[in-house]
Amino acid sequence: MSKDGLILPKDFPQLLNDTFLRAARGEETEHVPVWCMRQAGRYLPEFRESRAGRDFFETCRSPEACCELTLQPLRRFPFDAAIIFSDILVIPQALGMDVQMVQGKGPTFPEPLKEPEDLQRLQAKVDVEKELGYVFRAITLTRHKIEGKVPLIGFTGAPWTLMSYMIEGGGSNTHSKAKRWLYRHPEASHMLLKMLTDVIVEYLLGQVAAGAQALQVFESHAGILGPVEFKEFSLPYLRDIARRVKDKLKEAGQDVPMIVFAKDAHYGLEDLSQSYYEVVGLDWTIDPRSARERTGGKVSLQGNMDPCALYSPKERISDIVKKMVEGFGTRGYIANLGHGLYPDMDPENVGAFVEAVHQHSKQMNKRS
Ligand code: CP3
């Protein structure tokens, strides 16, 4: 970003496949674009080999490693977008918290936030360029190395999801420690959510300045909230993020589509479709036709095959994809899974998923 806050374009290779960006804006495309959450992941043997013996967050801090891991799935499958290899938990780290990736356990905070006084441990003013510049450098490098093949998606965790990790100290079934804050310390909760929102806005703008062509906000823990808590502790911040990022980009004459993925937040679908995001990502528990009805053509939709459907034989995957694409329709639709790929999934079946999306959507477009 330049000194006056304007975002400067870099000399990137020309984009050759803009299907994903057009679908995000609701424009017509010759086929439905497709990518997968966690497409850079442990289901790929080359990913496991590259990651072997190296600490997870050390990998995240190496632009070269992030670039290589981002590009790996593109060498195998004709995905229509790439997502930068990184993690949502780099933000709590930027705020001064220690986060480790423990094998067999997942992300772990040795000293999670326990009481509101612990907020004082967090860095009050984060220098985003200094703390997270390594992500920006990974994005710029990858945007060059991707050679315009497909657009590059940047991402962040949403405030509530990050807050829940910071208090739980890791994964949780009930999220009761984090939810205790919402009921017992609502003011401190809002203070933390606001603090995270401010960093996220700057972080996303930095990603665009570095070369990200779309942005996804992961509210992975939305489903643990009920509709009332969602409206108070998640939705306002999701909206604030999109509005502030969009306003700033507009000043710079830029337009970058934004995707919100609030997992398991059925009750929030109508609100999410009126929250300044161009695309609403869906988990697999929502029926495509009813999602279309409830969002009333206001946004493009992304999702939502049950990741476990990839355990089916290939012919069955094709049938499931066909029904899904028919349900969403081919316009304003980006095919994806309803959540990330799991490590034990067969890369061949991922290929079958991608191919089925392209094939069925092309046929449907021909017929119409
Ligand atoms: O391909 C991609 O999707 C891009 C990279 C990406 C990763 N994490 C890499 C990763 C993205 C977009 C994320 C986001 C992320 N990280 C989320 C939001 C999406 C979601 O799943 O709901 C969350 C909740 C996290 C936190 C996190 N990081 C978890 C729960 C785990 C899994 C821990 C485990 O052991 O299963 C991680 C680790 C992680 N992040 C891996 C990858 C590829 C696997 C670990 C490894 O490579 O060693």
Tab-separated table of C-alpha atoms and ligand atoms in Angstrom:
chain	number	residue	atom	x	y	z
A	1	MET	CA	0.000	0.000	0.000
A	2	SER	CA	1.293	3.485	-0.778
A	3	LYS	CA	1.711	6.186	1.873
A	4	ASP	CA	-1.665	7.792	1.175
A	5	GLY	CA	-3.404	4.444	1.672
A	6	LEU	CA	-4.059	3.816	-2.015
A	7	ILE	CA	-3.477	0.380	-3.397
A	8	LEU	CA	-0.986	0.179	-6.222
A	9	PRO	CA	-1.198	-2.463	-8.944
A	10	LYS	CA	1.878	-4.622	-9.479
A	11	ASP	CA	3.072	-5.922	-12.802
A	12	PHE	CA	1.351	-9.319	-12.627
A	13	PRO	CA	0.843	-11.741	-15.536
A	14	GLN	CA	-2.462	-11.373	-17.361
A	15	LEU	CA	-5.348	-13.456	-15.979
A	16	LEU	CA	-6.244	-16.230	-18.415
A	17	ASN	CA	-9.232	-17.836	-16.651
A	18	ASP	CA	-11.593	-15.376	-14.980
A	19	THR	CA	-14.540	-17.809	-14.690
A	20	PHE	CA	-14.401	-17.719	-10.884
A	21	LEU	CA	-14.413	-13.901	-10.739
A	22	ARG	CA	-17.276	-13.637	-13.219
A	23	ALA	CA	-19.367	-16.177	-11.315
A	24	ALA	CA	-18.680	-14.267	-8.093
A	25	ARG	CA	-20.182	-11.183	-9.741
A	26	GLY	CA	-23.174	-13.129	-11.024
A	27	GLU	CA	-22.115	-12.911	-14.672
A	28	GLU	CA	-22.553	-15.695	-17.196
A	29	THR	CA	-19.797	-18.293	-17.552
A	30	GLU	CA	-19.282	-21.191	-19.983
A	31	HIS	CA	-18.939	-23.603	-17.082
A	32	VAL	CA	-19.393	-23.425	-13.314
A	33	PRO	CA	-16.029	-22.627	-11.691
A	34	VAL	CA	-14.813	-24.947	-8.954
A	35	TRP	CA	-12.234	-24.976	-6.194
A	36	CYS	CA	-12.022	-26.821	-2.850
A	37	MET	CA	-11.438	-25.547	0.637
A	38	ARG	CA	-8.166	-27.153	1.836
A	39	GLN	CA	-7.230	-27.988	-1.755
A	40	ALA	CA	-3.638	-27.509	-0.608
A	41	GLY	CA	-3.560	-30.176	2.047
A	42	ARG	CA	-2.518	-33.507	3.410
A	43	TYR	CA	-4.604	-35.586	0.971
A	44	LEU	CA	-1.851	-34.814	-1.585
A	45	PRO	CA	1.311	-36.952	-1.236
A	46	GLU	CA	3.416	-34.076	-2.631
A	47	PHE	CA	2.013	-31.810	0.109
A	48	ARG	CA	2.952	-34.325	2.820
A	49	GLU	CA	6.427	-34.595	1.342
A	50	SER	CA	6.943	-30.819	1.201
A	51	ARG	CA	5.694	-30.370	4.763
A	52	ALA	CA	7.665	-33.304	6.222
A	53	GLY	CA	9.831	-32.421	9.188
A	54	ARG	CA	8.947	-28.745	9.127
A	55	ASP	CA	6.935	-26.868	11.721
A	56	PHE	CA	3.535	-25.759	10.385
A	57	PHE	CA	3.808	-22.054	11.230
A	58	GLU	CA	7.425	-21.957	10.086
A	59	THR	CA	6.087	-23.188	6.735
A	60	CYS	CA	3.474	-20.397	6.814
A	61	ARG	CA	6.295	-17.851	7.287
A	62	SER	CA	8.158	-18.989	4.174
A	63	PRO	CA	6.767	-17.294	1.043
A	64	GLU	CA	8.502	-19.870	-1.167
A	65	ALA	CA	6.954	-22.810	0.717
A	66	CYS	CA	3.485	-21.185	0.720
A	67	CYS	CA	3.776	-20.542	-3.002
A	68	GLU	CA	4.786	-24.121	-3.772
A	69	LEU	CA	1.969	-25.587	-1.616
A	70	THR	CA	-0.594	-23.259	-3.208
A	71	LEU	CA	0.442	-24.330	-6.703
A	72	GLN	CA	0.543	-28.105	-6.051
A	73	PRO	CA	-3.190	-28.808	-6.479
A	74	LEU	CA	-3.263	-26.726	-9.694
A	75	ARG	CA	-0.706	-29.056	-11.276
A	76	ARG	CA	-3.087	-31.975	-10.768
A	77	PHE	CA	-6.569	-30.584	-11.296
A	78	PRO	CA	-8.153	-27.867	-13.476
A	79	PHE	CA	-9.350	-25.832	-10.485
A	80	ASP	CA	-10.693	-22.385	-11.387
A	81	ALA	CA	-9.144	-20.636	-8.374
A	82	ALA	CA	-6.277	-21.039	-5.923
A	83	ILE	CA	-6.299	-20.125	-2.232
A	84	ILE	CA	-3.070	-18.947	-0.665
A	85	PHE	CA	-1.548	-21.475	1.723
A	86	SER	CA	-1.582	-19.953	5.204
A	87	ASP	CA	-3.743	-20.228	8.321
A	88	ILE	CA	-6.395	-18.215	10.120
A	89	LEU	CA	-4.385	-18.384	13.358
A	90	VAL	CA	-1.620	-16.071	12.127
A	91	ILE	CA	-3.779	-13.198	13.456
A	92	PRO	CA	-3.741	-14.274	17.127
A	93	GLN	CA	0.022	-14.660	16.658
A	94	ALA	CA	0.214	-11.099	15.310
A	95	LEU	CA	-1.640	-9.974	18.449
A	96	GLY	CA	1.143	-11.514	20.520
A	97	MET	CA	-0.244	-14.961	21.377
A	98	ASP	CA	1.773	-18.140	21.110
A	99	VAL	CA	0.095	-20.721	18.826
A	100	GLN	CA	1.569	-24.096	17.974
A	101	MET	CA	0.400	-26.803	15.590
A	102	VAL	CA	0.625	-30.039	17.579
A	103	GLN	CA	0.598	-33.207	15.532
A	104	GLY	CA	-2.490	-35.312	16.184
A	105	LYS	CA	-4.041	-32.514	18.232
A	106	GLY	CA	-4.248	-29.490	15.950
A	107	PRO	CA	-3.747	-25.829	16.839
A	108	THR	CA	-2.817	-25.247	20.486
A	109	PHE	CA	-2.465	-22.030	22.511
A	110	PRO	CA	-0.279	-22.753	25.566
A	111	GLU	CA	-1.653	-19.634	27.282
A	112	PRO	CA	-5.207	-18.971	26.153
A	113	LEU	CA	-7.207	-15.946	27.318
A	114	LYS	CA	-9.039	-16.847	30.528
A	115	GLU	CA	-10.544	-13.657	31.912
A	116	PRO	CA	-11.111	-10.156	30.487
A	117	GLU	CA	-7.936	-8.913	32.266
A	118	ASP	CA	-6.000	-11.147	29.872
A	119	LEU	CA	-6.893	-8.799	27.010
A	120	GLN	CA	-4.100	-6.595	28.341
A	121	ARG	CA	-1.657	-9.254	27.171
A	122	LEU	CA	-2.628	-8.533	23.560
A	123	GLN	CA	-0.783	-5.973	21.486
A	124	ALA	CA	-2.995	-2.892	21.454
A	125	LYS	CA	-1.755	-1.561	18.128
A	126	VAL	CA	-0.644	-4.187	15.659
A	127	ASP	CA	1.781	-3.227	12.895
A	128	VAL	CA	0.155	-5.475	10.283
A	129	GLU	CA	2.905	-5.038	7.700
A	130	LYS	CA	5.572	-5.987	10.244
A	131	GLU	CA	3.704	-8.919	11.826
A	132	LEU	CA	1.994	-10.362	8.739
A	133	GLY	CA	4.152	-9.070	5.886
A	134	TYR	CA	5.267	-12.659	5.258
A	135	VAL	CA	1.716	-13.502	4.104
A	136	PHE	CA	1.749	-10.489	1.756
A	137	ARG	CA	5.086	-11.610	0.321
A	138	ALA	CA	3.709	-15.147	-0.186
A	139	ILE	CA	0.724	-13.710	-2.060
A	140	THR	CA	2.859	-11.510	-4.331
A	141	LEU	CA	5.243	-14.351	-5.144
A	142	THR	CA	2.383	-16.773	-5.816
A	143	ARG	CA	0.506	-14.278	-7.972
A	144	HIS	CA	3.602	-14.090	-10.192
A	145	LYS	CA	4.290	-17.829	-10.211
A	146	ILE	CA	0.682	-18.762	-10.953
A	147	GLU	CA	1.218	-17.054	-14.326
A	148	GLY	CA	-2.354	-15.860	-14.647
A	149	LYS	CA	-3.709	-19.414	-14.816
A	150	VAL	CA	-6.466	-18.733	-12.246
A	151	PRO	CA	-7.249	-16.021	-9.673
A	152	LEU	CA	-5.624	-16.146	-6.246
A	153	ILE	CA	-7.886	-15.984	-3.179
A	154	GLY	CA	-6.693	-14.401	0.060
A	155	PHE	CA	-8.445	-15.158	3.352
A	156	THR	CA	-8.859	-14.488	7.039
A	157	GLY	CA	-10.615	-15.997	10.019
A	158	ALA	CA	-13.629	-13.987	11.194
A	159	PRO	CA	-13.567	-12.298	14.623
A	160	TRP	CA	-15.793	-14.767	16.507
A	161	THR	CA	-13.939	-17.822	15.179
A	162	LEU	CA	-10.587	-16.303	16.142
A	163	MET	CA	-11.929	-15.228	19.544
A	164	SER	CA	-13.136	-18.755	20.239
A	165	TYR	CA	-9.685	-20.211	19.451
A	166	MET	CA	-7.978	-17.584	21.612
A	167	ILE	CA	-10.135	-18.474	24.620
A	168	GLU	CA	-10.530	-22.230	24.102
A	169	GLY	CA	-6.830	-22.609	23.400
A	170	GLY	CA	-7.562	-25.073	20.589
A	171	GLY	CA	-10.366	-27.110	19.075
A	172	SER	CA	-13.470	-27.776	21.171
A	173	ASN	CA	-16.824	-29.525	20.878
A	174	THR	CA	-18.832	-27.151	23.031
A	175	HIS	CA	-16.828	-23.900	22.807
A	176	SER	CA	-18.164	-23.359	26.299
A	177	LYS	CA	-15.175	-21.372	27.526
A	178	ALA	CA	-15.524	-18.878	24.667
A	179	LYS	CA	-19.341	-18.805	24.939
A	180	ARG	CA	-19.037	-18.172	28.671
A	181	TRP	CA	-17.424	-14.849	27.747
A	182	LEU	CA	-20.400	-13.925	25.511
A	183	TYR	CA	-22.869	-14.439	28.366
A	184	ARG	CA	-20.729	-13.350	31.283
A	185	HIS	CA	-18.458	-10.694	29.784
A	186	PRO	CA	-20.335	-9.234	26.801
A	187	GLU	CA	-18.473	-5.923	26.947
A	188	ALA	CA	-15.046	-7.522	26.990
A	189	SER	CA	-16.215	-9.850	24.206
A	190	HIS	CA	-17.166	-6.895	22.038
A	191	MET	CA	-13.864	-5.230	22.859
A	192	LEU	CA	-11.962	-8.293	21.652
A	193	LEU	CA	-14.154	-8.722	18.558
A	194	LYS	CA	-13.626	-5.064	17.653
A	195	MET	CA	-9.877	-5.371	18.146
A	196	LEU	CA	-9.793	-8.394	15.822
A	197	THR	CA	-12.007	-6.634	13.259
A	198	ASP	CA	-9.600	-3.692	13.024
A	199	VAL	CA	-6.630	-5.982	12.382
A	200	ILE	CA	-8.604	-8.114	9.894
A	201	VAL	CA	-9.615	-5.074	7.813
A	202	GLU	CA	-6.014	-3.952	7.483
A	203	TYR	CA	-4.864	-7.514	6.869
A	204	LEU	CA	-7.335	-8.027	3.999
A	205	LEU	CA	-6.429	-4.700	2.401
A	206	GLY	CA	-2.769	-5.671	2.643
A	207	GLN	CA	-3.566	-8.969	0.903
A	208	VAL	CA	-5.257	-7.143	-1.980
A	209	ALA	CA	-2.343	-4.708	-2.243
A	210	ALA	CA	-0.059	-7.759	-2.391
A	211	GLY	CA	-2.055	-9.329	-5.236
A	212	ALA	CA	-5.086	-11.230	-3.855
A	213	GLN	CA	-7.923	-11.167	-6.436
A	214	ALA	CA	-10.726	-12.307	-4.111
A	215	LEU	CA	-11.101	-12.610	-0.335
A	216	GLN	CA	-12.794	-15.249	1.790
A	217	VAL	CA	-13.756	-14.710	5.425
A	218	PHE	CA	-14.001	-17.964	7.408
A	219	GLU	CA	-16.532	-17.893	10.256
A	220	SER	CA	-15.955	-21.593	10.860
A	221	HIS	CA	-17.470	-21.548	14.352
A	222	ALA	CA	-20.692	-19.718	13.477
A	223	GLY	CA	-22.781	-22.844	14.035
A	224	ILE	CA	-22.031	-23.040	17.740
A	225	LEU	CA	-23.857	-19.714	18.186
A	226	GLY	CA	-27.640	-19.514	18.147
A	227	PRO	CA	-29.477	-16.957	15.996
A	228	VAL	CA	-29.533	-14.343	18.764
A	229	GLU	CA	-25.830	-14.632	19.587
A	230	PHE	CA	-24.970	-14.769	15.896
A	231	LYS	CA	-26.753	-11.456	15.335
A	232	GLU	CA	-24.948	-9.864	18.244
A	233	PHE	CA	-21.440	-11.323	18.171
A	234	SER	CA	-20.769	-12.429	14.589
A	235	LEU	CA	-22.898	-10.703	11.941
A	236	PRO	CA	-22.118	-7.055	12.842
A	237	TYR	CA	-18.400	-7.740	12.594
A	238	LEU	CA	-18.704	-9.690	9.335
A	239	ARG	CA	-20.610	-6.723	7.925
A	240	ASP	CA	-18.170	-4.178	9.266
A	241	ILE	CA	-15.268	-6.047	7.673
A	242	ALA	CA	-16.876	-6.156	4.221
A	243	ARG	CA	-18.067	-2.552	4.355
A	244	ARG	CA	-14.732	-1.139	5.456
A	245	VAL	CA	-12.678	-3.229	3.017
A	246	LYS	CA	-15.033	-2.354	0.132
A	247	ASP	CA	-15.025	1.371	0.955
A	248	LYS	CA	-11.247	1.494	1.008
A	249	LEU	CA	-10.931	-0.494	-2.209
A	250	LYS	CA	-13.467	1.726	-3.926
A	251	GLU	CA	-11.382	4.792	-3.086
A	252	ALA	CA	-8.528	3.096	-4.915
A	253	GLY	CA	-10.789	2.198	-7.858
A	254	GLN	CA	-10.523	-1.503	-7.085
A	255	ASP	CA	-13.213	-4.128	-6.915
A	256	VAL	CA	-12.370	-7.440	-5.305
A	257	PRO	CA	-15.148	-9.978	-4.699
A	258	MET	CA	-15.617	-11.084	-1.105
A	259	ILE	CA	-16.931	-14.428	0.096
A	260	VAL	CA	-18.364	-15.070	3.551
A	261	PHE	CA	-18.412	-18.656	4.813
A	262	ALA	CA	-20.298	-18.922	8.089
A	263	LYS	CA	-20.357	-22.648	8.689
A	264	ASP	CA	-23.626	-24.120	10.015
A	265	ALA	CA	-25.292	-20.690	10.311
A	266	HIS	CA	-28.550	-21.663	8.544
A	267	TYR	CA	-30.461	-19.057	10.462
A	268	GLY	CA	-28.161	-16.337	9.196
A	269	LEU	CA	-28.565	-16.958	5.486
A	270	GLU	CA	-30.929	-14.074	4.709
A	271	ASP	CA	-28.832	-11.637	6.752
A	272	LEU	CA	-25.588	-12.871	5.205
A	273	SER	CA	-26.974	-12.297	1.714
A	274	GLN	CA	-27.413	-8.620	2.630
A	275	SER	CA	-24.037	-8.031	4.214
A	276	TYR	CA	-21.968	-6.474	1.384
A	277	TYR	CA	-20.413	-9.813	0.344
A	278	GLU	CA	-20.825	-10.815	-3.308
A	279	VAL	CA	-20.711	-14.516	-2.444
A	280	VAL	CA	-22.150	-16.560	0.428
A	281	GLY	CA	-20.427	-19.895	1.045
A	282	LEU	CA	-22.613	-22.754	2.250
A	283	ASP	CA	-22.001	-25.921	4.216
A	284	TRP	CA	-23.641	-29.169	3.108
A	285	THR	CA	-26.583	-29.035	5.495
A	286	ILE	CA	-28.398	-26.455	3.341
A	287	ASP	CA	-30.406	-27.532	0.313
A	288	PRO	CA	-29.253	-25.663	-2.848
A	289	ARG	CA	-32.766	-24.730	-4.025
A	290	SER	CA	-33.834	-23.419	-0.649
A	291	ALA	CA	-30.577	-21.442	-0.358
A	292	ARG	CA	-31.397	-19.793	-3.700
A	293	GLU	CA	-34.927	-18.969	-2.567
A	294	ARG	CA	-33.800	-17.564	0.744
A	295	THR	CA	-31.082	-15.388	-0.767
A	296	GLY	CA	-33.395	-14.192	-3.543
A	297	GLY	CA	-30.738	-13.794	-6.246
A	298	LYS	CA	-29.013	-11.045	-4.248
A	299	VAL	CA	-25.685	-12.893	-4.071
A	300	SER	CA	-23.735	-15.650	-5.758
A	301	LEU	CA	-23.555	-18.905	-3.832
A	302	GLN	CA	-20.586	-21.188	-3.177
A	303	GLY	CA	-20.522	-24.783	-2.010
A	304	ASN	CA	-21.693	-27.195	-0.808
A	305	MET	CA	-21.130	-30.908	-1.408
A	306	ASP	CA	-20.631	-32.932	1.741
A	307	PRO	CA	-16.859	-33.547	1.755
A	308	CYS	CA	-17.591	-37.154	2.744
A	309	ALA	CA	-19.374	-37.678	-0.582
A	310	LEU	CA	-15.826	-37.917	-1.957
A	311	TYR	CA	-15.627	-41.348	-0.310
A	312	SER	CA	-18.196	-42.564	-2.887
A	313	PRO	CA	-17.259	-44.388	-6.081
A	314	LYS	CA	-16.552	-41.961	-8.960
A	315	GLU	CA	-19.835	-42.539	-10.855
A	316	ARG	CA	-21.770	-41.713	-7.713
A	317	ILE	CA	-19.739	-38.495	-7.260
A	318	SER	CA	-20.802	-37.461	-10.757
A	319	ASP	CA	-24.513	-38.056	-9.894
A	320	ILE	CA	-24.241	-36.107	-6.637
A	321	VAL	CA	-22.519	-33.206	-8.424
A	322	LYS	CA	-25.172	-33.199	-11.163
A	323	LYS	CA	-27.974	-32.837	-8.603
A	324	MET	CA	-26.066	-30.118	-6.791
A	325	VAL	CA	-25.415	-28.063	-9.949
A	326	GLU	CA	-29.051	-28.484	-11.029
A	327	GLY	CA	-30.140	-27.287	-7.613
A	328	PHE	CA	-28.020	-24.132	-7.670
A	329	GLY	CA	-28.256	-23.452	-11.409
A	330	THR	CA	-25.202	-22.497	-13.437
A	331	ARG	CA	-25.379	-18.713	-13.011
A	332	GLY	CA	-23.924	-16.965	-9.957
A	333	TYR	CA	-22.608	-20.238	-8.646
A	334	ILE	CA	-19.132	-21.425	-7.581
A	335	ALA	CA	-18.874	-25.141	-6.867
A	336	ASN	CA	-16.984	-26.196	-3.753
A	337	LEU	CA	-17.341	-28.589	-0.846
A	338	GLY	CA	-19.342	-27.687	2.240
A	339	HIS	CA	-16.078	-27.653	4.230
A	340	GLY	CA	-12.441	-28.620	3.698
A	341	LEU	CA	-11.000	-31.820	2.237
A	342	TYR	CA	-9.890	-34.419	4.780
A	343	PRO	CA	-6.379	-35.926	4.797
A	344	ASP	CA	-7.584	-39.458	3.955
A	345	MET	CA	-9.368	-38.463	0.764
A	346	ASP	CA	-8.352	-39.944	-2.568
A	347	PRO	CA	-6.911	-37.294	-4.932
A	348	GLU	CA	-8.481	-39.199	-7.840
A	349	ASN	CA	-11.939	-38.567	-6.433
A	350	VAL	CA	-11.144	-34.874	-6.043
A	351	GLY	CA	-10.301	-34.913	-9.758
A	352	ALA	CA	-13.630	-36.648	-10.462
A	353	PHE	CA	-15.454	-33.921	-8.512
A	354	VAL	CA	-13.797	-31.120	-10.514
A	355	GLU	CA	-14.432	-32.853	-13.816
A	356	ALA	CA	-18.077	-33.548	-12.972
A	357	VAL	CA	-18.695	-29.869	-12.147
A	358	HIS	CA	-17.225	-28.739	-15.465
A	359	GLN	CA	-18.941	-31.431	-17.497
A	360	HIS	CA	-22.460	-31.161	-16.065
A	361	SER	CA	-22.470	-27.377	-16.024
A	362	LYS	CA	-21.298	-27.177	-19.649
A	363	GLN	CA	-24.086	-29.564	-20.651
A	364	MET	CA	-26.677	-27.606	-18.705
A	365	ASN	CA	-25.534	-24.356	-20.346
A	366	LYS	CA	-25.802	-25.959	-23.788
A	367	ARG	CA	-29.365	-27.054	-23.132
A	368	SER	CA	-30.559	-23.665	-21.904
B	1	CP3	O1	-5.935	-25.045	0.786
B	1	CP3	C1	-6.384	-24.230	1.620
B	1	CP3	O2	-7.549	-24.244	2.031
B	1	CP3	C2	-5.488	-23.073	2.019
B	1	CP3	C3	-4.914	-23.060	3.302
B	1	CP3	C4	-5.680	-23.074	4.609
B	1	CP3	C5	-5.180	-23.778	5.737
B	1	CP3	N1	-5.936	-23.440	6.831
B	1	CP3	C6	-4.007	-24.654	5.724
B	1	CP3	C7	-3.904	-25.692	6.761
B	1	CP3	C8	-6.823	-22.395	5.023
B	1	CP3	C9	-7.771	-21.558	4.192
B	1	CP3	C10	-6.966	-22.613	6.431
B	1	CP3	C11	-8.011	-21.993	7.249
B	1	CP3	C12	-8.250	-22.489	8.602
B	1	CP3	N2	-7.338	-22.873	9.558
B	1	CP3	C13	-9.534	-22.568	9.186
B	1	CP3	C14	-10.807	-22.127	8.519
B	1	CP3	C15	-11.352	-23.173	7.610
B	1	CP3	C16	-11.975	-24.336	8.317
B	1	CP3	O3	-11.409	-25.424	8.260
B	1	CP3	O4	-13.047	-24.122	8.926
B	1	CP3	C17	-9.380	-23.063	10.490
B	1	CP3	C18	-10.491	-23.351	11.480
B	1	CP3	C19	-7.986	-23.240	10.717
B	1	CP3	C20	-7.310	-23.699	11.957
B	1	CP3	C21	-6.604	-24.972	11.696
B	1	CP3	N3	-5.393	-25.044	11.043
B	1	CP3	C22	-7.064	-26.289	11.929
B	1	CP3	C23	-8.346	-26.657	12.626
B	1	CP3	C24	-6.097	-27.166	11.404
B	1	CP3	C25	-6.140	-28.684	11.340
B	1	CP3	C26	-5.394	-29.343	12.414
B	1	CP3	C27	-5.258	-30.832	12.160
B	1	CP3	O5	-4.270	-31.363	12.635
B	1	CP3	O6	-6.104	-31.415	11.471
B	1	CP3	C28	-5.066	-26.377	10.860
B	1	CP3	C29	-3.849	-26.865	10.189
B	1	CP3	C30	-3.808	-26.697	8.733
B	1	CP3	N4	-4.064	-25.525	8.110
B	1	CP3	C31	-3.475	-27.692	7.780
B	1	CP3	C32	-3.520	-27.062	6.533
B	1	CP3	C33	-3.217	-27.667	5.205
B	1	CP3	C34	-3.100	-29.137	8.064
B	1	CP3	C35	-1.873	-29.299	8.900
B	1	CP3	C36	-0.545	-29.452	8.185
B	1	CP3	O7	-0.375	-29.135	7.021
B	1	CP3	O8	0.384	-29.868	8.860
